[in-house]
Amino acid sequence: TYMAEEKVVLVDKNDNQIGLMPKMEAHHKGILHRAFSIFIFNSENQILLQKRSSSKYHSGGLWTNTCCSHPRDGEDIIDAASRRLSEEMGIKADLKLAFNFTYRAELENGLIEHEFDHVLIGEFNGLPILNRDEAEDWKWISIEDLRKDIKENETDYTVWFVIAFDYFYKNFKK
């Protein structure tokens, strides 16, 4: 399948590329690789969440940030993020880097997510057009309502989003 062949960019702790590895192998071995997470806001400062498709290989059916994925070898982060935002959510937006963080989390199915994650933000006002292979639902939510819901229902959200949102909340929220 395409999924099995897709490679992720392996990096050191400073995000310098050190190799490539098939995506599933990297997630089985827990090898640090480059990723991005997109936070899209509307003019009312609500954030657009996606509910991951239940058929995804991990974290299916959980709520998360607008879009997340991995850049291809040699692909600029902003270019990769713009491509995936369009492919997954049918959205075009100007994206800019907000911050980076590294995390490691053990997921279901014996998979380990170990990522150097670039968090990008952008603005969009409109309706997303979901790629159902990637996302099964979406919603706009205020930052305060989201913070409260994560506190009360953390297991409804992806591991990385809980970490990234907490950092965003403490450092960037308007």
mmCIF file of C-alpha atoms in Angstrom:
data_model
loop_
_atom_site.group_PDB
_atom_site.id
_atom_site.type_symbol
_atom_site.label_atom_id
_atom_site.label_comp_id
_atom_site.label_asym_id
_atom_site.label_seq_id
_atom_site.Cartn_x
_atom_site.Cartn_y
_atom_site.Cartn_z
ATOM 1 C CA THR A 1 0.000 0.000 0.000
ATOM 2 C CA TYR A 2 0.946 3.642 -0.326
ATOM 3 C CA MET A 3 0.966 4.044 3.465
ATOM 4 C CA ALA A 4 3.626 1.388 3.963
ATOM 5 C CA GLU A 5 5.878 2.933 1.320
ATOM 6 C CA GLU A 6 5.617 6.509 2.524
ATOM 7 C CA LYS A 7 8.855 7.613 4.183
ATOM 8 C CA VAL A 8 9.343 10.039 7.039
ATOM 9 C CA VAL A 9 12.351 12.299 7.524
ATOM 10 C CA LEU A 10 14.475 11.200 10.486
ATOM 11 C CA VAL A 11 16.010 14.067 12.463
ATOM 12 C CA ASP A 12 18.255 14.726 15.427
ATOM 13 C CA LYS A 13 17.091 16.757 18.427
ATOM 14 C CA ASN A 14 17.864 19.988 16.502
ATOM 15 C CA ASP A 15 15.738 18.969 13.489
ATOM 16 C CA ASN A 16 18.746 18.228 11.264
ATOM 17 C CA GLN A 17 17.881 15.484 8.762
ATOM 18 C CA ILE A 18 19.792 12.257 9.422
ATOM 19 C CA GLY A 19 17.942 9.801 7.207
ATOM 20 C CA LEU A 20 14.667 8.419 5.881
ATOM 21 C CA MET A 21 12.560 5.502 7.087
ATOM 22 C CA PRO A 22 9.219 3.979 6.071
ATOM 23 C CA LYS A 23 6.516 5.643 8.155
ATOM 24 C CA MET A 24 5.246 2.487 9.855
ATOM 25 C CA GLU A 25 8.760 1.317 10.731
ATOM 26 C CA ALA A 26 9.505 4.690 12.352
ATOM 27 C CA HIS A 27 6.290 4.408 14.379
ATOM 28 C CA HIS A 28 7.060 0.831 15.464
ATOM 29 C CA LYS A 29 10.626 1.711 16.512
ATOM 30 C CA GLY A 30 9.813 5.122 17.976
ATOM 31 C CA ILE A 31 12.493 6.903 15.923
ATOM 32 C CA LEU A 32 12.485 10.713 16.057
ATOM 33 C CA HIS A 33 11.103 12.185 12.836
ATOM 34 C CA ARG A 34 9.882 15.502 11.452
ATOM 35 C CA ALA A 35 6.200 16.366 11.576
ATOM 36 C CA PHE A 36 3.890 19.348 11.540
ATOM 37 C CA SER A 37 0.636 20.305 13.227
ATOM 38 C CA ILE A 38 -1.626 23.049 11.901
ATOM 39 C CA PHE A 39 -3.873 25.245 14.033
ATOM 40 C CA ILE A 40 -6.404 27.128 11.906
ATOM 41 C CA PHE A 41 -8.353 29.983 13.503
ATOM 42 C CA ASN A 42 -11.281 32.006 12.227
ATOM 43 C CA SER A 43 -11.861 35.743 12.651
ATOM 44 C CA GLU A 44 -13.683 35.041 15.938
ATOM 45 C CA ASN A 45 -10.498 33.371 17.252
ATOM 46 C CA GLN A 46 -12.100 29.936 17.318
ATOM 47 C CA ILE A 47 -9.913 26.966 16.425
ATOM 48 C CA LEU A 48 -10.926 24.408 13.797
ATOM 49 C CA LEU A 49 -10.675 20.834 15.082
ATOM 50 C CA GLN A 50 -10.859 17.645 13.061
ATOM 51 C CA LYS A 51 -12.016 14.267 14.307
ATOM 52 C CA ARG A 52 -9.609 11.692 12.913
ATOM 53 C CA SER A 53 -11.152 8.999 10.750
ATOM 54 C CA SER A 54 -11.909 5.860 12.761
ATOM 55 C CA SER A 55 -10.027 3.880 10.094
ATOM 56 C CA LYS A 56 -6.681 5.652 10.754
ATOM 57 C CA TYR A 57 -3.798 3.406 11.840
ATOM 58 C CA HIS A 58 -3.627 5.164 15.214
ATOM 59 C CA SER A 59 -5.662 7.640 17.274
ATOM 60 C CA GLY A 60 -8.738 7.027 15.088
ATOM 61 C CA GLY A 61 -11.943 8.741 16.190
ATOM 62 C CA LEU A 62 -10.092 11.256 18.380
ATOM 63 C CA TRP A 63 -10.327 15.031 18.119
ATOM 64 C CA THR A 64 -7.177 16.873 17.165
ATOM 65 C CA ASN A 65 -5.872 20.085 15.605
ATOM 66 C CA THR A 66 -6.951 21.096 12.110
ATOM 67 C CA CYS A 67 -4.400 18.946 10.294
ATOM 68 C CA CYS A 68 -1.160 17.092 10.997
ATOM 69 C CA SER A 69 1.217 15.055 8.912
ATOM 70 C CA HIS A 70 4.837 14.557 7.891
ATOM 71 C CA PRO A 71 6.802 16.427 5.212
ATOM 72 C CA ARG A 72 8.349 14.425 2.383
ATOM 73 C CA ASP A 73 12.092 14.252 1.809
ATOM 74 C CA GLY A 74 13.293 17.672 0.637
ATOM 75 C CA GLU A 75 9.889 19.290 1.142
ATOM 76 C CA ASP A 76 9.663 22.621 2.942
ATOM 77 C CA ILE A 77 7.497 22.520 6.090
ATOM 78 C CA ILE A 78 5.162 25.303 4.952
ATOM 79 C CA ASP A 79 4.763 23.702 1.505
ATOM 80 C CA ALA A 80 4.062 20.296 3.055
ATOM 81 C CA ALA A 81 1.571 21.762 5.513
ATOM 82 C CA SER A 82 -0.241 23.721 2.792
ATOM 83 C CA ARG A 83 -0.449 20.557 0.657
ATOM 84 C CA ARG A 84 -1.883 18.418 3.467
ATOM 85 C CA LEU A 85 -4.297 21.121 4.657
ATOM 86 C CA SER A 86 -5.747 21.188 1.158
ATOM 87 C CA GLU A 87 -5.757 17.371 0.782
ATOM 88 C CA GLU A 88 -7.310 16.624 4.190
ATOM 89 C CA MET A 89 -9.569 19.604 4.846
ATOM 90 C CA GLY A 90 -10.041 21.352 1.494
ATOM 91 C CA ILE A 91 -8.638 24.557 2.968
ATOM 92 C CA LYS A 92 -6.189 27.133 1.612
ATOM 93 C CA ALA A 93 -4.579 29.460 4.156
ATOM 94 C CA ASP A 94 -1.348 31.380 4.642
ATOM 95 C CA LEU A 95 0.570 29.451 7.279
ATOM 96 C CA LYS A 96 3.340 30.632 9.547
ATOM 97 C CA LEU A 97 5.501 28.813 12.070
ATOM 98 C CA ALA A 98 4.480 29.461 15.689
ATOM 99 C CA PHE A 99 6.737 27.070 17.629
ATOM 100 C CA ASN A 100 8.359 23.629 17.684
ATOM 101 C CA PHE A 101 8.278 20.894 20.297
ATOM 102 C CA THR A 102 9.458 17.318 20.594
ATOM 103 C CA TYR A 103 7.415 14.573 22.205
ATOM 104 C CA ARG A 104 7.349 10.811 22.552
ATOM 105 C CA ALA A 105 4.148 8.912 23.268
ATOM 106 C CA GLU A 106 3.189 5.255 23.272
ATOM 107 C CA LEU A 107 -0.026 4.725 21.339
ATOM 108 C CA GLU A 108 -2.321 1.777 20.774
ATOM 109 C CA ASN A 109 -1.229 -1.178 18.578
ATOM 110 C CA GLY A 110 2.329 -1.012 19.953
ATOM 111 C CA LEU A 111 3.052 2.162 17.985
ATOM 112 C CA ILE A 112 5.270 4.952 19.287
ATOM 113 C CA GLU A 113 4.939 8.536 18.093
ATOM 114 C CA HIS A 114 8.293 10.340 18.503
ATOM 115 C CA GLU A 115 8.201 13.600 16.641
ATOM 116 C CA PHE A 116 9.947 16.900 16.194
ATOM 117 C CA ASP A 117 6.707 18.791 15.579
ATOM 118 C CA HIS A 118 6.500 22.170 13.840
ATOM 119 C CA VAL A 119 3.295 23.981 14.842
ATOM 120 C CA LEU A 120 1.912 26.276 12.155
ATOM 121 C CA ILE A 121 -0.953 28.719 12.438
ATOM 122 C CA GLY A 122 -3.220 30.299 9.862
ATOM 123 C CA GLU A 123 -6.625 31.922 9.418
ATOM 124 C CA PHE A 124 -9.599 30.631 7.464
ATOM 125 C CA ASN A 125 -13.259 31.587 7.490
ATOM 126 C CA GLY A 126 -15.472 29.075 5.773
ATOM 127 C CA LEU A 127 -16.442 25.442 5.624
ATOM 128 C CA PRO A 128 -13.857 22.684 5.307
ATOM 129 C CA ILE A 129 -14.353 19.915 2.735
ATOM 130 C CA LEU A 130 -13.251 16.746 4.490
ATOM 131 C CA ASN A 131 -11.253 13.927 2.961
ATOM 132 C CA ARG A 132 -13.165 11.087 4.664
ATOM 133 C CA ASP A 133 -10.096 8.831 4.652
ATOM 134 C CA GLU A 134 -8.455 11.336 6.981
ATOM 135 C CA ALA A 135 -11.187 13.086 8.955
ATOM 136 C CA GLU A 136 -14.749 12.120 9.807
ATOM 137 C CA ASP A 137 -15.938 15.344 11.464
ATOM 138 C CA TRP A 138 -14.934 18.925 12.265
ATOM 139 C CA LYS A 139 -15.980 21.794 14.526
ATOM 140 C CA TRP A 140 -15.078 25.344 15.420
ATOM 141 C CA ILE A 141 -14.538 25.842 19.160
ATOM 142 C CA SER A 142 -13.408 28.747 21.314
ATOM 143 C CA ILE A 143 -9.991 28.463 22.938
ATOM 144 C CA GLU A 144 -11.479 28.637 26.462
ATOM 145 C CA ASP A 145 -14.143 26.006 25.737
ATOM 146 C CA LEU A 146 -11.493 23.753 24.252
ATOM 147 C CA ARG A 147 -9.208 24.184 27.266
ATOM 148 C CA LYS A 148 -12.076 23.237 29.583
ATOM 149 C CA ASP A 149 -13.063 20.205 27.481
ATOM 150 C CA ILE A 150 -9.489 18.900 27.289
ATOM 151 C CA LYS A 151 -9.288 19.137 31.106
ATOM 152 C CA GLU A 152 -12.546 17.188 31.488
ATOM 153 C CA ASN A 153 -12.255 14.738 28.561
ATOM 154 C CA GLU A 154 -8.546 14.464 27.746
ATOM 155 C CA THR A 155 -8.908 10.934 26.305
ATOM 156 C CA ASP A 156 -11.172 12.324 23.535
ATOM 157 C CA TYR A 157 -8.102 14.117 22.090
ATOM 158 C CA THR A 158 -4.858 12.984 20.466
ATOM 159 C CA VAL A 159 -1.804 12.875 22.717
ATOM 160 C CA TRP A 160 0.188 15.376 20.646
ATOM 161 C CA PHE A 161 -2.662 17.863 20.434
ATOM 162 C CA VAL A 162 -3.036 17.961 24.224
ATOM 163 C CA ILE A 163 0.692 18.785 24.512
ATOM 164 C CA ALA A 164 0.731 21.313 21.653
ATOM 165 C CA PHE A 165 -2.457 23.054 22.762
ATOM 166 C CA ASP A 166 -1.170 23.438 26.326
ATOM 167 C CA TYR A 167 2.010 25.063 25.011
ATOM 168 C CA PHE A 168 0.011 27.268 22.666
ATOM 169 C CA TYR A 169 -2.357 28.291 25.477
ATOM 170 C CA LYS A 170 0.454 29.301 27.824
ATOM 171 C CA ASN A 171 2.541 31.146 25.227
ATOM 172 C CA PHE A 172 0.473 32.332 22.283
ATOM 173 C CA LYS A 173 -3.207 32.722 22.949
ATOM 174 C CA LYS A 174 -4.571 36.193 22.284
#
